Short mmCIF file of C-alpha atoms and ligand atoms in Angstrom, two decimals:
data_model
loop_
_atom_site.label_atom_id
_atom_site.label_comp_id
_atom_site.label_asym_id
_atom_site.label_seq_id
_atom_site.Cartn_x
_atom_site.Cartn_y
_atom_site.Cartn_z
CA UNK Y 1 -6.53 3.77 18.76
CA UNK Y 2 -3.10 2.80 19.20
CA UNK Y 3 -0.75 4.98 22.22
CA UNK Y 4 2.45 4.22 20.31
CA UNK Y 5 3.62 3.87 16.61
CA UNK Y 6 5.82 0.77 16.60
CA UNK Y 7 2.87 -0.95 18.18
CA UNK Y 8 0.48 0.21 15.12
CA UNK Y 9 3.40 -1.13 12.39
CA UNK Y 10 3.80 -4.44 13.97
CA UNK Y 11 0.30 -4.89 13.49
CA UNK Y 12 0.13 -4.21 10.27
CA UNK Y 13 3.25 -5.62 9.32
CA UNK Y 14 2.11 -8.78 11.00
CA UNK Y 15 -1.28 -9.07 9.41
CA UNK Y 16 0.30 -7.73 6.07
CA UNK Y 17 2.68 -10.65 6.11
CA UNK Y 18 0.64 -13.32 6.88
CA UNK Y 19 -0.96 -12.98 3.03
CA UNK Y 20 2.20 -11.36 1.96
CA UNK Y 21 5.19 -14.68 2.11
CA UNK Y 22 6.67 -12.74 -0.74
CA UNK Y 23 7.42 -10.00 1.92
CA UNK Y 24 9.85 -12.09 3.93
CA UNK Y 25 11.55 -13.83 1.01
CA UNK Y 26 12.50 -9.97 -0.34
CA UNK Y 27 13.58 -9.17 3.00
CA UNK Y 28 16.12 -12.02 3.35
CA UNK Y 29 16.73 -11.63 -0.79
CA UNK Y 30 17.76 -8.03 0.00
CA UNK Y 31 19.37 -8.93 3.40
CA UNK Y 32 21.49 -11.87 1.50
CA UNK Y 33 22.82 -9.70 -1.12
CA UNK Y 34 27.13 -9.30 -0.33
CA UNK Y 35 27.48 -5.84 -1.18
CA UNK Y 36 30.01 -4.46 -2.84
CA UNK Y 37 30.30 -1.72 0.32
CA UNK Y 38 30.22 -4.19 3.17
CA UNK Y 39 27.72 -1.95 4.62
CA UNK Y 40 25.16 -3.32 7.24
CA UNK Y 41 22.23 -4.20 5.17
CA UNK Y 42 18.88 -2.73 6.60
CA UNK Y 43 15.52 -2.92 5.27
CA UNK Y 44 13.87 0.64 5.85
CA UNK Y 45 10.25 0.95 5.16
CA UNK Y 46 9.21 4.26 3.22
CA UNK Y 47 5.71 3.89 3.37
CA UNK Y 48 2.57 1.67 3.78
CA UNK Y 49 -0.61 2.55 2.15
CA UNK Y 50 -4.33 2.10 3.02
CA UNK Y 51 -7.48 1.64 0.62
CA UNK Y 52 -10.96 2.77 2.08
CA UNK Y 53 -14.34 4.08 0.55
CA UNK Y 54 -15.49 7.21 0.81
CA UNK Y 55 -18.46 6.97 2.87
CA UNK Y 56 -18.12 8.55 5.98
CA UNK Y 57 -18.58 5.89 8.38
CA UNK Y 58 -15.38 4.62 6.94
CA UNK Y 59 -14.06 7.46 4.93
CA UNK Y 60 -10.10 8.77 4.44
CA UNK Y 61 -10.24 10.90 7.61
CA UNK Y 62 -11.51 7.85 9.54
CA UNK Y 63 -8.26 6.18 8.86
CA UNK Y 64 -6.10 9.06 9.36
CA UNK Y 65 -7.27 9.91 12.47
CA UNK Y 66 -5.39 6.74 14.13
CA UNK Y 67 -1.90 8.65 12.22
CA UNK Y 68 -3.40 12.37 13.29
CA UNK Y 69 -3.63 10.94 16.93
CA UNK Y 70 0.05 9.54 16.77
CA UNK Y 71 1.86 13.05 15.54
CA UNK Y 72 1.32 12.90 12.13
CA UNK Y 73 0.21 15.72 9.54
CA UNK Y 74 -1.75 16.00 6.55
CA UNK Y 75 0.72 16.71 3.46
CA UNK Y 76 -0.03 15.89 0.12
CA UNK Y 77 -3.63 15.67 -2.17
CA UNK Y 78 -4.12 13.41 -4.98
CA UNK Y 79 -6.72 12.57 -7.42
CA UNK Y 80 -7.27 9.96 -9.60
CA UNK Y 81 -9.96 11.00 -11.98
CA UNK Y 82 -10.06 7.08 -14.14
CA UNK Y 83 -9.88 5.00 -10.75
CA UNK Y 84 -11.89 7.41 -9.03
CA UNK Y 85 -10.21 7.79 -6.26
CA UNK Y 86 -9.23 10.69 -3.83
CA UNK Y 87 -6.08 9.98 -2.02
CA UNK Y 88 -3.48 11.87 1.00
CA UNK Y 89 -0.41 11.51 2.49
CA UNK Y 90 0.90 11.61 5.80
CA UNK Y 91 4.06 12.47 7.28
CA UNK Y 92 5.75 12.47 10.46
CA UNK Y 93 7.87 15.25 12.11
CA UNK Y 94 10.01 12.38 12.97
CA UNK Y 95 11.45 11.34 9.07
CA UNK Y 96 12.49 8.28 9.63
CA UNK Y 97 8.87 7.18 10.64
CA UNK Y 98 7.20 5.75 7.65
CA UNK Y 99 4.79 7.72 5.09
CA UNK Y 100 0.88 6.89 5.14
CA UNK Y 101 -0.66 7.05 1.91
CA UNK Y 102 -4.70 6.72 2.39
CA UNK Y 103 -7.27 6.39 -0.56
CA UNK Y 104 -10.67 6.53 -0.82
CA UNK Y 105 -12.84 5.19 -3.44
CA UNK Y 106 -15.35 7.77 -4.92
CA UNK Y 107 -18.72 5.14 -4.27
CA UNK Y 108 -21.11 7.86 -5.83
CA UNK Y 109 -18.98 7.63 -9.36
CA UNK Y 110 -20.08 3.66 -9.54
CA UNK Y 111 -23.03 2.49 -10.73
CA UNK Y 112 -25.80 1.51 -8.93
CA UNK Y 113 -25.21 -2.08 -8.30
CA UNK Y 114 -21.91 -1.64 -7.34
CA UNK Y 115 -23.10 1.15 -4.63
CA UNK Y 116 -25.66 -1.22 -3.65
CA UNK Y 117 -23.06 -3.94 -2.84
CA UNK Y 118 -20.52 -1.36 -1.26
CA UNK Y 119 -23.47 0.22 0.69
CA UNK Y 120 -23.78 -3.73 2.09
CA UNK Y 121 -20.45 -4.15 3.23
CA UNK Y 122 -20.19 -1.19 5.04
CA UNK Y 123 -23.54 -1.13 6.76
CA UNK Y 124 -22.27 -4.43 8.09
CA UNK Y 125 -19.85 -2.54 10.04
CA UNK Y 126 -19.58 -1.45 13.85
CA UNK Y 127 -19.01 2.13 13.63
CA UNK Y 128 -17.41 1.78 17.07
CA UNK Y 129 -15.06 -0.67 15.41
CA UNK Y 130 -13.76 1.96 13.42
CA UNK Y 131 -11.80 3.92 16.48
CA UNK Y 132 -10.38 0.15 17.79
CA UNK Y 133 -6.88 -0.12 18.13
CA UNK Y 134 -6.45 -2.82 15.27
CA UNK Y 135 -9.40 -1.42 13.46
CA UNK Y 136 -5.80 -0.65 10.32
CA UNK Y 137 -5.61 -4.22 10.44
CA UNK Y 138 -8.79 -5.90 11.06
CA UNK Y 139 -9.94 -6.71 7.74
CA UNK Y 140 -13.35 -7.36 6.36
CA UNK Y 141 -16.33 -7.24 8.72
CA UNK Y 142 -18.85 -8.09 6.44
CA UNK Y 143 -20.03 -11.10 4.39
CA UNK Y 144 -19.40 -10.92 0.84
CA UNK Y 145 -20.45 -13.48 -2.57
CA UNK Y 146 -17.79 -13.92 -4.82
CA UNK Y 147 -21.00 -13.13 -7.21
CA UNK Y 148 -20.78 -9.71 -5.60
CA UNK Y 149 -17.05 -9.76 -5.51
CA UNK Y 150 -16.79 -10.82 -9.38
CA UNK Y 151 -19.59 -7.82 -10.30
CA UNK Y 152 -17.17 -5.31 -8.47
CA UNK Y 153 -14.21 -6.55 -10.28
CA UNK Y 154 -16.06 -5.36 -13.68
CA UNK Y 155 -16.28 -1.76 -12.46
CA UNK Y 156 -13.37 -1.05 -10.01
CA UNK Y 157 -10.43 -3.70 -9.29
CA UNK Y 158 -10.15 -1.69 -6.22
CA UNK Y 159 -13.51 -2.40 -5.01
CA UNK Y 160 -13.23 -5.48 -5.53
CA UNK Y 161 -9.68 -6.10 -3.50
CA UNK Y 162 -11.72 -3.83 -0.35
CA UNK Y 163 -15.02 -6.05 -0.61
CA UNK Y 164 -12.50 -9.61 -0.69
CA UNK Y 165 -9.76 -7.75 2.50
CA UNK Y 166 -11.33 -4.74 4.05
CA UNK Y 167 -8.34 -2.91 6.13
CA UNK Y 168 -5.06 -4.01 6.10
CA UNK Y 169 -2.03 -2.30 4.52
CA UNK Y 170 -2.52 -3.12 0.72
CA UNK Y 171 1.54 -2.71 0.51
CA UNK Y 172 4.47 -1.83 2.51
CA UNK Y 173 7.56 -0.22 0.73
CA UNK Y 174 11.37 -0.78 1.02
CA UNK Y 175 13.26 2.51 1.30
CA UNK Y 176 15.98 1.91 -1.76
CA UNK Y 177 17.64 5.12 -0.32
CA UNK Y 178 18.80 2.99 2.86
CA UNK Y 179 19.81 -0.02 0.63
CA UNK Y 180 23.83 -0.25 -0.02
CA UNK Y 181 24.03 -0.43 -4.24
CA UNK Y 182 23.84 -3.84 -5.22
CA UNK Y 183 26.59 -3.68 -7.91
CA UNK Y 184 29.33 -1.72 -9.14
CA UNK Y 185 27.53 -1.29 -12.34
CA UNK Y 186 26.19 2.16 -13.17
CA UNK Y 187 22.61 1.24 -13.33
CA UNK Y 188 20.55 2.81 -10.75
CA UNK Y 189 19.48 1.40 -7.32
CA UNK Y 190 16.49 0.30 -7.87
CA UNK Y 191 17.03 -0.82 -11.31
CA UNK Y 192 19.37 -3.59 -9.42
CA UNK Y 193 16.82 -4.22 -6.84
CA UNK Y 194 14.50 -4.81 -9.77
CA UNK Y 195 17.41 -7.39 -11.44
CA UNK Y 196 17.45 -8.81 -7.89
CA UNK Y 197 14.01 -9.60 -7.60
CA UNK Y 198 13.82 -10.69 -11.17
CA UNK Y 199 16.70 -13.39 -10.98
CA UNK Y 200 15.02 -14.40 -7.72
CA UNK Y 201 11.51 -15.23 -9.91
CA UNK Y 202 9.70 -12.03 -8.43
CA UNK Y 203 6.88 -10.83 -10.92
CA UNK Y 204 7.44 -6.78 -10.99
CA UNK Y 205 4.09 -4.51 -12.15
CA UNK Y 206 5.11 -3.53 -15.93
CA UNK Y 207 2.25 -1.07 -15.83
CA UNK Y 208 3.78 2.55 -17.21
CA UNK Y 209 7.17 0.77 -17.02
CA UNK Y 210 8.99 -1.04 -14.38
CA UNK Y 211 10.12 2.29 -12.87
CA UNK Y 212 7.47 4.89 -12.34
CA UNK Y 213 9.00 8.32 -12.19
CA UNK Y 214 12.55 9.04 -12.06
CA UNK Y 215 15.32 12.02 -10.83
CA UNK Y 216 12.97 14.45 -12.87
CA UNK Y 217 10.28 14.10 -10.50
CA UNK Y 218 12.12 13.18 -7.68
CA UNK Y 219 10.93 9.85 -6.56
CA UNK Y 220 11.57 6.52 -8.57
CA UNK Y 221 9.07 3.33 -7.58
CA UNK Y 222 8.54 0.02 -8.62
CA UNK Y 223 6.94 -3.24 -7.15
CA UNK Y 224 5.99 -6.71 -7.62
CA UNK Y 225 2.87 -8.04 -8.38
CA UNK Y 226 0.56 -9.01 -5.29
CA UNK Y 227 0.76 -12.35 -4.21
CA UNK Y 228 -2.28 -14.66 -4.50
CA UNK Y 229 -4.17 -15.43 -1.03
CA UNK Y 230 -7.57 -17.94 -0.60
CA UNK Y 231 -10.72 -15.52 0.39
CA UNK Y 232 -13.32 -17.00 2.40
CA UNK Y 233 -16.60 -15.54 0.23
CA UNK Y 234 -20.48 -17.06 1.96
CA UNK Y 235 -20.48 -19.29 -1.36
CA UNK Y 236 -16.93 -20.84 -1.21
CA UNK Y 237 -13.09 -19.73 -1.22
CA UNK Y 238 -11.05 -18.07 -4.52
CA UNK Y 239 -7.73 -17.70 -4.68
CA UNK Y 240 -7.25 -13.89 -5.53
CA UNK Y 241 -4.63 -11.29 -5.56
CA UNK Y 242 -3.92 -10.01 -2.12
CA UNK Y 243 -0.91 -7.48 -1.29
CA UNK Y 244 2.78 -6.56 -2.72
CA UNK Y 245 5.53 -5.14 -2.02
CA UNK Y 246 7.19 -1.38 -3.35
CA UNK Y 247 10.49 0.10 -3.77
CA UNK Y 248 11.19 3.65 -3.33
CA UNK Y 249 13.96 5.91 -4.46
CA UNK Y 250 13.82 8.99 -3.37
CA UNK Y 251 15.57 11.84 -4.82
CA UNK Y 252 16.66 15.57 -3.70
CA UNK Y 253 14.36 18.56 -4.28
CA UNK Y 254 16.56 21.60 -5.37
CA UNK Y 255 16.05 22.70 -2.25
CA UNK Y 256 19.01 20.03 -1.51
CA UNK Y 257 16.46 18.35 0.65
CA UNK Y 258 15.05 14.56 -0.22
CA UNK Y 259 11.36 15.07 -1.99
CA UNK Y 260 9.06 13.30 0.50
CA UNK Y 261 5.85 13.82 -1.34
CA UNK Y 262 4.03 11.04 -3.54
CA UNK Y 263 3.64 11.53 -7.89
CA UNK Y 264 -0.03 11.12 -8.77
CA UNK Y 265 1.01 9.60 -12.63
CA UNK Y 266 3.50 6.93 -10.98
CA UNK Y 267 1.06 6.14 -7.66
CA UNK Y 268 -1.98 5.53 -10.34
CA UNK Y 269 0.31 2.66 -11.74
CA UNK Y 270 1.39 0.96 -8.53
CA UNK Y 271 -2.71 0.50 -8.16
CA UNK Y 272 -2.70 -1.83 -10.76
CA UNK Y 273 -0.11 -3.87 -8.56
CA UNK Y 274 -3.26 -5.95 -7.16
CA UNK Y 275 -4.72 -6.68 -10.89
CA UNK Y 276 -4.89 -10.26 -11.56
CA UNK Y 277 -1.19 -11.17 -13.42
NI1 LIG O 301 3.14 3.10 -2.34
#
């Protein structure tokens, strides 16, 4: 496991990029952008998240242990009864260290040729593997058919995504709070970084709306559509969805203090980020 956080992010950031190019063009869109504040444009990142099964060799607490190990706590609980998965978050006592949102895919709640594959790919895996250092980033280590990948498409897009790129960060998240406004207009935040991105040709996830959530619930999201990447499969290469990127607005509780926590309606949408477009 990794000694020091910046060490873990630059991992995954690396990795994440490399099937990600969409990730650097947003960074010098936003970065270009001549603000109407002159303020010094940083790109913050809110969160990453991380897509698992829930079988205990590889299971949720698997993954967290790498964020337990670095400081982190256990927050919120989410469940997401039509994609069957069981989800977390992780925070911090430091804020402006990024979120960790962690699913797990509920195997059992698939039939039994899709456990049968699943049960495949992760017998295929070192268990000792799972405590490496890079193990957030390391990918698939199994063999997989696009035959097996196209059955586990029927069922569960998110099995399918895991069986085609194992563990990586599935998306990393621009903080819109840190973002200067865009425009003088009245128009929210990220409803300009969303007019941004789609003068610049960015395809944004329409799924519940372009903007999950709002004020009311204290945290506003949107993102583009994952890029497409060329899988390596035993019987030949597909070009398939791989990751995306997400925008975060976060809002104050009325507490006065910024809500930090995820919303289960708007976080079931941004799933559907990695559908085929
Ligand atoms: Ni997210």
């Amino acid at each position: 496991m990794h000694t020091n956080i910046p060490d873990l992010f630059n991992g995954l950031w690396q990795d994440y990029v490399a099937i990600t190019p969409s990730a650097h063009k947003i960074h010098a869109l936003l970065m270009s952008v001549d603000t109407i504040s002159k303020q010094k444009q940083e790109i913050v990142n809110d969160h990453i998240a991380l897509r698992t099964f829930d079988i205990e060799k590889v299971g949720l607490p698997k993954l967290a242990q790498h964020f337990i190990n670095l400081g982190y706590e256990q927050k919120g609980d989410y469940d997401f009864a039509a994609k069957k998965l069981t989800a977390q978050h992780f925070e911090h006592p430091d804020p402006t260290i990024p979120k960790v949102f962690i699913s797990e895919l509920r195997v059992k709640e698939l039939s039994d040729t899709a456990q049968n594959i699943i049960g495949k790919l992760v017998a295929q895996i070192d268990a000792e593997a799972v405590h490496a250092d890079n193990f957030l980033y390391s990918g698939t280590h199994w063999q997989v058919s696009s035959e097996d990948y196209k059955a586990l498409l029927k069922e569960s897009e998110y099995a399918a995504w895991m069986s085609a790129w194992g563990y990586r960060a599935n998306h990393f998240t621009v903080s819109v709070n840190h973002l200067p406004k865009i425009s003088e207009t009245s128009t929210s935040k990220l409803e300009q970084v969303n007019t941004l991105l789609k003068e610049a040709g960015f395809m944004l996830n329409t799924s519940g709306g372009e903007i999950k959530g709002g004020k009311d619930v204290c945290l506003a999201q949107s993102s583009t559509m994952a890029d497409s990447a060329n899988v390596t499969f035993s019987d030949g290469e597909l070009s398939i969805p791989s990751c995306f990127y997400e925008f975060a607005e976060r809002f104050p509780l009325p507490s006065g203090e910024i809500y930090t926590g995820f919303v289960a309606a708007s976080a079931d949408k941004i799933f559907e980020s990695t559908n085929a477009s």
